[in-house]
One Martini backbone bead per residue (centre of mass of N, CA, C, O) as a GRO file, in nm:
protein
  184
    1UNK     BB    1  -0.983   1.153   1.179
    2UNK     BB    2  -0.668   0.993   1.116
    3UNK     BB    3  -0.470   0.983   0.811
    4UNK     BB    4  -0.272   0.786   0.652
    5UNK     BB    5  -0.006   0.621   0.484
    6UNK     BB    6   0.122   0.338   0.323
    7UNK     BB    7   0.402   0.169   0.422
    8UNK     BB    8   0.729   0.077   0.501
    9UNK     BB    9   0.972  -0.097   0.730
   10UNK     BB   10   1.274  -0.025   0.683
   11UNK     BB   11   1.431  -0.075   0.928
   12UNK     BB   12   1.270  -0.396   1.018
   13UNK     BB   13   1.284  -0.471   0.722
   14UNK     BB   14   1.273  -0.594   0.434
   15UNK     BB   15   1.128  -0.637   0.056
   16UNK     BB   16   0.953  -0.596  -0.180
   17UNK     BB   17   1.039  -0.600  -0.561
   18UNK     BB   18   1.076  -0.528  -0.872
   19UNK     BB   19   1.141  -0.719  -1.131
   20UNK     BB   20   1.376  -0.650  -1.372
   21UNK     BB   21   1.235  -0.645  -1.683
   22UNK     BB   22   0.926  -0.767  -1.673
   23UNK     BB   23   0.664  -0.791  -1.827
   24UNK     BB   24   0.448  -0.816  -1.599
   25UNK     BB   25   0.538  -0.492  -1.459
   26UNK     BB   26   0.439  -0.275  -1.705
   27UNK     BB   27   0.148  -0.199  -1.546
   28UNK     BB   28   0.174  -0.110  -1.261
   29UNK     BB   29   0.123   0.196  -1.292
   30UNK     BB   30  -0.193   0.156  -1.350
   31UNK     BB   31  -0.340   0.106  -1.070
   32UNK     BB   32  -0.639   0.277  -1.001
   33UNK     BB   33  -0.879   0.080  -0.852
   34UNK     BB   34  -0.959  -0.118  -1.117
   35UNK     BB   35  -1.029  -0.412  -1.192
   36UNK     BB   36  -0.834  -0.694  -1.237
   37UNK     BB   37  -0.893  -0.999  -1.219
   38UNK     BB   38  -0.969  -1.081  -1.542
   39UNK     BB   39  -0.658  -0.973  -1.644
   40UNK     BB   40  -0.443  -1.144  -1.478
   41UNK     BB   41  -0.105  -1.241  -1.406
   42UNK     BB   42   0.071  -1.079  -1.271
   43UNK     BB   43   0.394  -1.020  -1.037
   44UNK     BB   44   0.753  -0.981  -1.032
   45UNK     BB   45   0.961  -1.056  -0.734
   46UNK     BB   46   1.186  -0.947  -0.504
   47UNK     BB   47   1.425  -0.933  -0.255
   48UNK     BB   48   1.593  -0.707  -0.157
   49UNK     BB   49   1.924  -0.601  -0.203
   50UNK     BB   50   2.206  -0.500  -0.092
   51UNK     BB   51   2.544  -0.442  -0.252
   52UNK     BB   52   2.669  -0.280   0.001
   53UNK     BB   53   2.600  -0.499   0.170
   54UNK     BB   54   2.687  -0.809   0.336
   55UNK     BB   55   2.468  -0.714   0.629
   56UNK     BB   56   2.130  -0.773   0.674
   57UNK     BB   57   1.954  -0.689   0.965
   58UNK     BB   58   1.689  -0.733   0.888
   59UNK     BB   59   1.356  -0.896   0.856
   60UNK     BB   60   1.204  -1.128   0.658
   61UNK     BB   61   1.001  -1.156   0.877
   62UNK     BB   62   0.702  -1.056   0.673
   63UNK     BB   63   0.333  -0.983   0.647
   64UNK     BB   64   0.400  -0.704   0.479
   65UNK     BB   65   0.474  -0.523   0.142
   66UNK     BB   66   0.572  -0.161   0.085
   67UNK     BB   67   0.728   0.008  -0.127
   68UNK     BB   68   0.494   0.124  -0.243
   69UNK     BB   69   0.251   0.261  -0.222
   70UNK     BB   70  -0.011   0.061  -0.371
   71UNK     BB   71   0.192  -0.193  -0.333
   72UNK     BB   72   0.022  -0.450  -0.150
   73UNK     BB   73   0.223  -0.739  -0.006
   74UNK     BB   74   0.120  -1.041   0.118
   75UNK     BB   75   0.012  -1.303   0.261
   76UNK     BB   76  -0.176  -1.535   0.309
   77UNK     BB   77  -0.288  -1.497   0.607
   78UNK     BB   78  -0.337  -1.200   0.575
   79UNK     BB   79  -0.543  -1.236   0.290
   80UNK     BB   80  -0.746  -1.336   0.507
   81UNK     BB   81  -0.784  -1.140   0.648
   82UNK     BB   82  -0.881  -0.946   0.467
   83UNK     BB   83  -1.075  -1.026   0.316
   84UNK     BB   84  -1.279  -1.035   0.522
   85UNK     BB   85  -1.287  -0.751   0.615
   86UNK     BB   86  -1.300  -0.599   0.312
   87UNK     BB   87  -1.534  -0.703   0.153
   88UNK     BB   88  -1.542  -0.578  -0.166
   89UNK     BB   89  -1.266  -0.355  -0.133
   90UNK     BB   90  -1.084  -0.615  -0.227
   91UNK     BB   91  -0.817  -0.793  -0.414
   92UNK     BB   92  -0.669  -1.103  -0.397
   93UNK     BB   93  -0.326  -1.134  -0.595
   94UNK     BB   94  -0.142  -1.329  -0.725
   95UNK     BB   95   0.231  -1.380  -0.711
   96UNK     BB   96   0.574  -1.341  -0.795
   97UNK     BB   97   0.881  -1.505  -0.658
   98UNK     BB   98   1.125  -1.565  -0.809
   99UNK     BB   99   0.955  -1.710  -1.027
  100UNK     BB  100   0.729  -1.811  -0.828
  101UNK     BB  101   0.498  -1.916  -0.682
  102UNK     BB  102   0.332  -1.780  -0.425
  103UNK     BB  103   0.215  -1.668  -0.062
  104UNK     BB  104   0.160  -1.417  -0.204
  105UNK     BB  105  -0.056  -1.116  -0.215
  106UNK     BB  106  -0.196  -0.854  -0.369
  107UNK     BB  107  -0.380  -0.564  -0.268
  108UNK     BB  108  -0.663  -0.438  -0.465
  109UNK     BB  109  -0.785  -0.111  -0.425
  110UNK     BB  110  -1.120  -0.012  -0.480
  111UNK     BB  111  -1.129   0.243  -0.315
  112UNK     BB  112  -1.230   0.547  -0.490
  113UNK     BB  113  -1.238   0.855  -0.301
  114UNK     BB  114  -1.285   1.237  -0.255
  115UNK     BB  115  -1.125   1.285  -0.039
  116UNK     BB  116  -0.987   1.527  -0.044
  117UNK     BB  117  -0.988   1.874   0.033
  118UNK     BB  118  -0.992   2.118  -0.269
  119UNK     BB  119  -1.147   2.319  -0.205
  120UNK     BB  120  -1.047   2.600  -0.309
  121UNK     BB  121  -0.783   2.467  -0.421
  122UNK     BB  122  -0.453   2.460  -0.548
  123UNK     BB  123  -0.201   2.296  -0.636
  124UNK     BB  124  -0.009   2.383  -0.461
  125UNK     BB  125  -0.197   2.380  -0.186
  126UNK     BB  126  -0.205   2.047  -0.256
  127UNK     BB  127   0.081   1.971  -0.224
  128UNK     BB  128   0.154   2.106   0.049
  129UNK     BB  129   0.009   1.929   0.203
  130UNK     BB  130   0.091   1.696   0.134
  131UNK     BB  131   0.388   1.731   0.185
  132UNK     BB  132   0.309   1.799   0.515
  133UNK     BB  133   0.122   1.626   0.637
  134UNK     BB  134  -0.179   1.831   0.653
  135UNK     BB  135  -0.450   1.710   0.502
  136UNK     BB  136  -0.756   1.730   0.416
  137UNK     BB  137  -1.077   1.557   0.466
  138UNK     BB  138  -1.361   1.400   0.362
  139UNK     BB  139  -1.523   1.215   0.570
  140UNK     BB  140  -1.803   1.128   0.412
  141UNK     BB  141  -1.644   0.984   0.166
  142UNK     BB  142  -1.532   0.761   0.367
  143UNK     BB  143  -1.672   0.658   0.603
  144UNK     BB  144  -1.615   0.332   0.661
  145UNK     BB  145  -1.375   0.324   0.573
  146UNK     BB  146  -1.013   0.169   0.639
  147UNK     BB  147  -0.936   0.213   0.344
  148UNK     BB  148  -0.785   0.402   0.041
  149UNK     BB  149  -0.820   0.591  -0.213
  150UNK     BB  150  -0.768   0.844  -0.427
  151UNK     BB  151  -0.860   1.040  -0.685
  152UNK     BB  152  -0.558   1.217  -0.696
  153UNK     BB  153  -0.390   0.974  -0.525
  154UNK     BB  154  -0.398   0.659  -0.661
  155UNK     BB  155  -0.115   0.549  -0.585
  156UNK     BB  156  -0.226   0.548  -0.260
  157UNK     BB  157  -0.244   0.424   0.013
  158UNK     BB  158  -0.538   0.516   0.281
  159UNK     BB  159  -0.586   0.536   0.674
  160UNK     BB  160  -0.716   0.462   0.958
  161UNK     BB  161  -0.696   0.349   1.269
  162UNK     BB  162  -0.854   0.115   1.233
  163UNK     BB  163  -0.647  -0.036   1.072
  164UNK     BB  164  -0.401   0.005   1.273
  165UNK     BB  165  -0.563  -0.198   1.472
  166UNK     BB  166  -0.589  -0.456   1.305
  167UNK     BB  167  -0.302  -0.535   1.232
  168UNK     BB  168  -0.208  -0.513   1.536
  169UNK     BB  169  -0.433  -0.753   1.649
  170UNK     BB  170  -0.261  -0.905   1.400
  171UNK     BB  171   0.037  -0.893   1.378
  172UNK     BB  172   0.117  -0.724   1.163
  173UNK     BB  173   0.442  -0.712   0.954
  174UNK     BB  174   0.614  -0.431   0.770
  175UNK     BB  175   0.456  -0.169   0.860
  176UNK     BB  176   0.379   0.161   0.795
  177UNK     BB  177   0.248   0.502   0.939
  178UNK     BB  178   0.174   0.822   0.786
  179UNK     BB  179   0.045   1.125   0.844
  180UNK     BB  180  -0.138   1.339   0.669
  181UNK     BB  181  -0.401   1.387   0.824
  182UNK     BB  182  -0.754   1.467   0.836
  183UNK     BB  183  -1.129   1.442   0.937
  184UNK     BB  184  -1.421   1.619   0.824
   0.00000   0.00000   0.00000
């Protein structure tokens, strides 16, 4: 089973970023996994613009953006899509755009799984496999998620072939994904 990391298709969408110095965005780096649901209050975002360009060719129609793996905002649509697939595995929390309530919503993966085969491995030897995108991951903690953090790398969604079939199946738009390693 192939193993990918969740990002971004930055060549032809747009992408929402924190908008900065907002207060809500204080601990967005702290999510590892663990349920936001009770204590949420919500992340505050803004569509990138590139100040450098006066015309961005990209698409703003799309239905999820990951600027950071980790930090994956769906659209409503996409939102009961995921929801329904993967209950009780993710949480679908709303977000403000550009200062309003809006139709996006946060996706916190509460899966987090032994995944990465770090047996006998240094961090050396654990980093570069990660550098270079051959990580060796352990089938069986993986089990049937088709999403999911990793317990030593949990800033960053991780997801099997099912789920890029699942996106593919709902044409669902503005995600990459990066192959990283095998499930043995």
């Amino acid at each position: 089973m192939n193993i990918y990391e969740i990002g971004q298709d930055f060549d032809n969408y747009k992408f929402f970023v924190f908008k900065e110095n907002d207060e809500l965005n204080k601990d967005i780096w702290d999510f590892k996994g663990q349920s936001l649901a009770s204590e949420w209050k919500g992340i505050s975002l803004e569509l990138f613009r590139d100040k450098r360009k006066k015309k961005d060719k990209r698409s703003d129609d799309f239905d999820a953006s990951c600027y950071f793996s980790g930090h994956l905002i769906v659209n409503k649509r996409t939102s009961l899509l995921l929801a329904q697939k993967l209950k009780g595995q993710i949480e679908v929390l709303p977000v403000n755009v550009d200062g309003n309530s809006s139709d996006y919503y946060f996706i916190n993966v509460l899966n987090t799984v032994n995944a990465l085969n770090i047996e006998s491995k240094s961090n050396e030897e654990i980093l570069r496999m990660m550098r270079e995108n051959n990580g060796v991951f352990n089938q069986k903690e993986i089990g049937t998620y088709i999403i999911f953090r990793d317990s030593l790398f949990d800033d960053s969604y991780y997801c099997t072939d099912k789920f890029i079939d699942f996106i593919q199946q709902n044409t669902i738009t503005g995600l990459k994904f990066t192959y990283v390693g095998i499930a043995k």
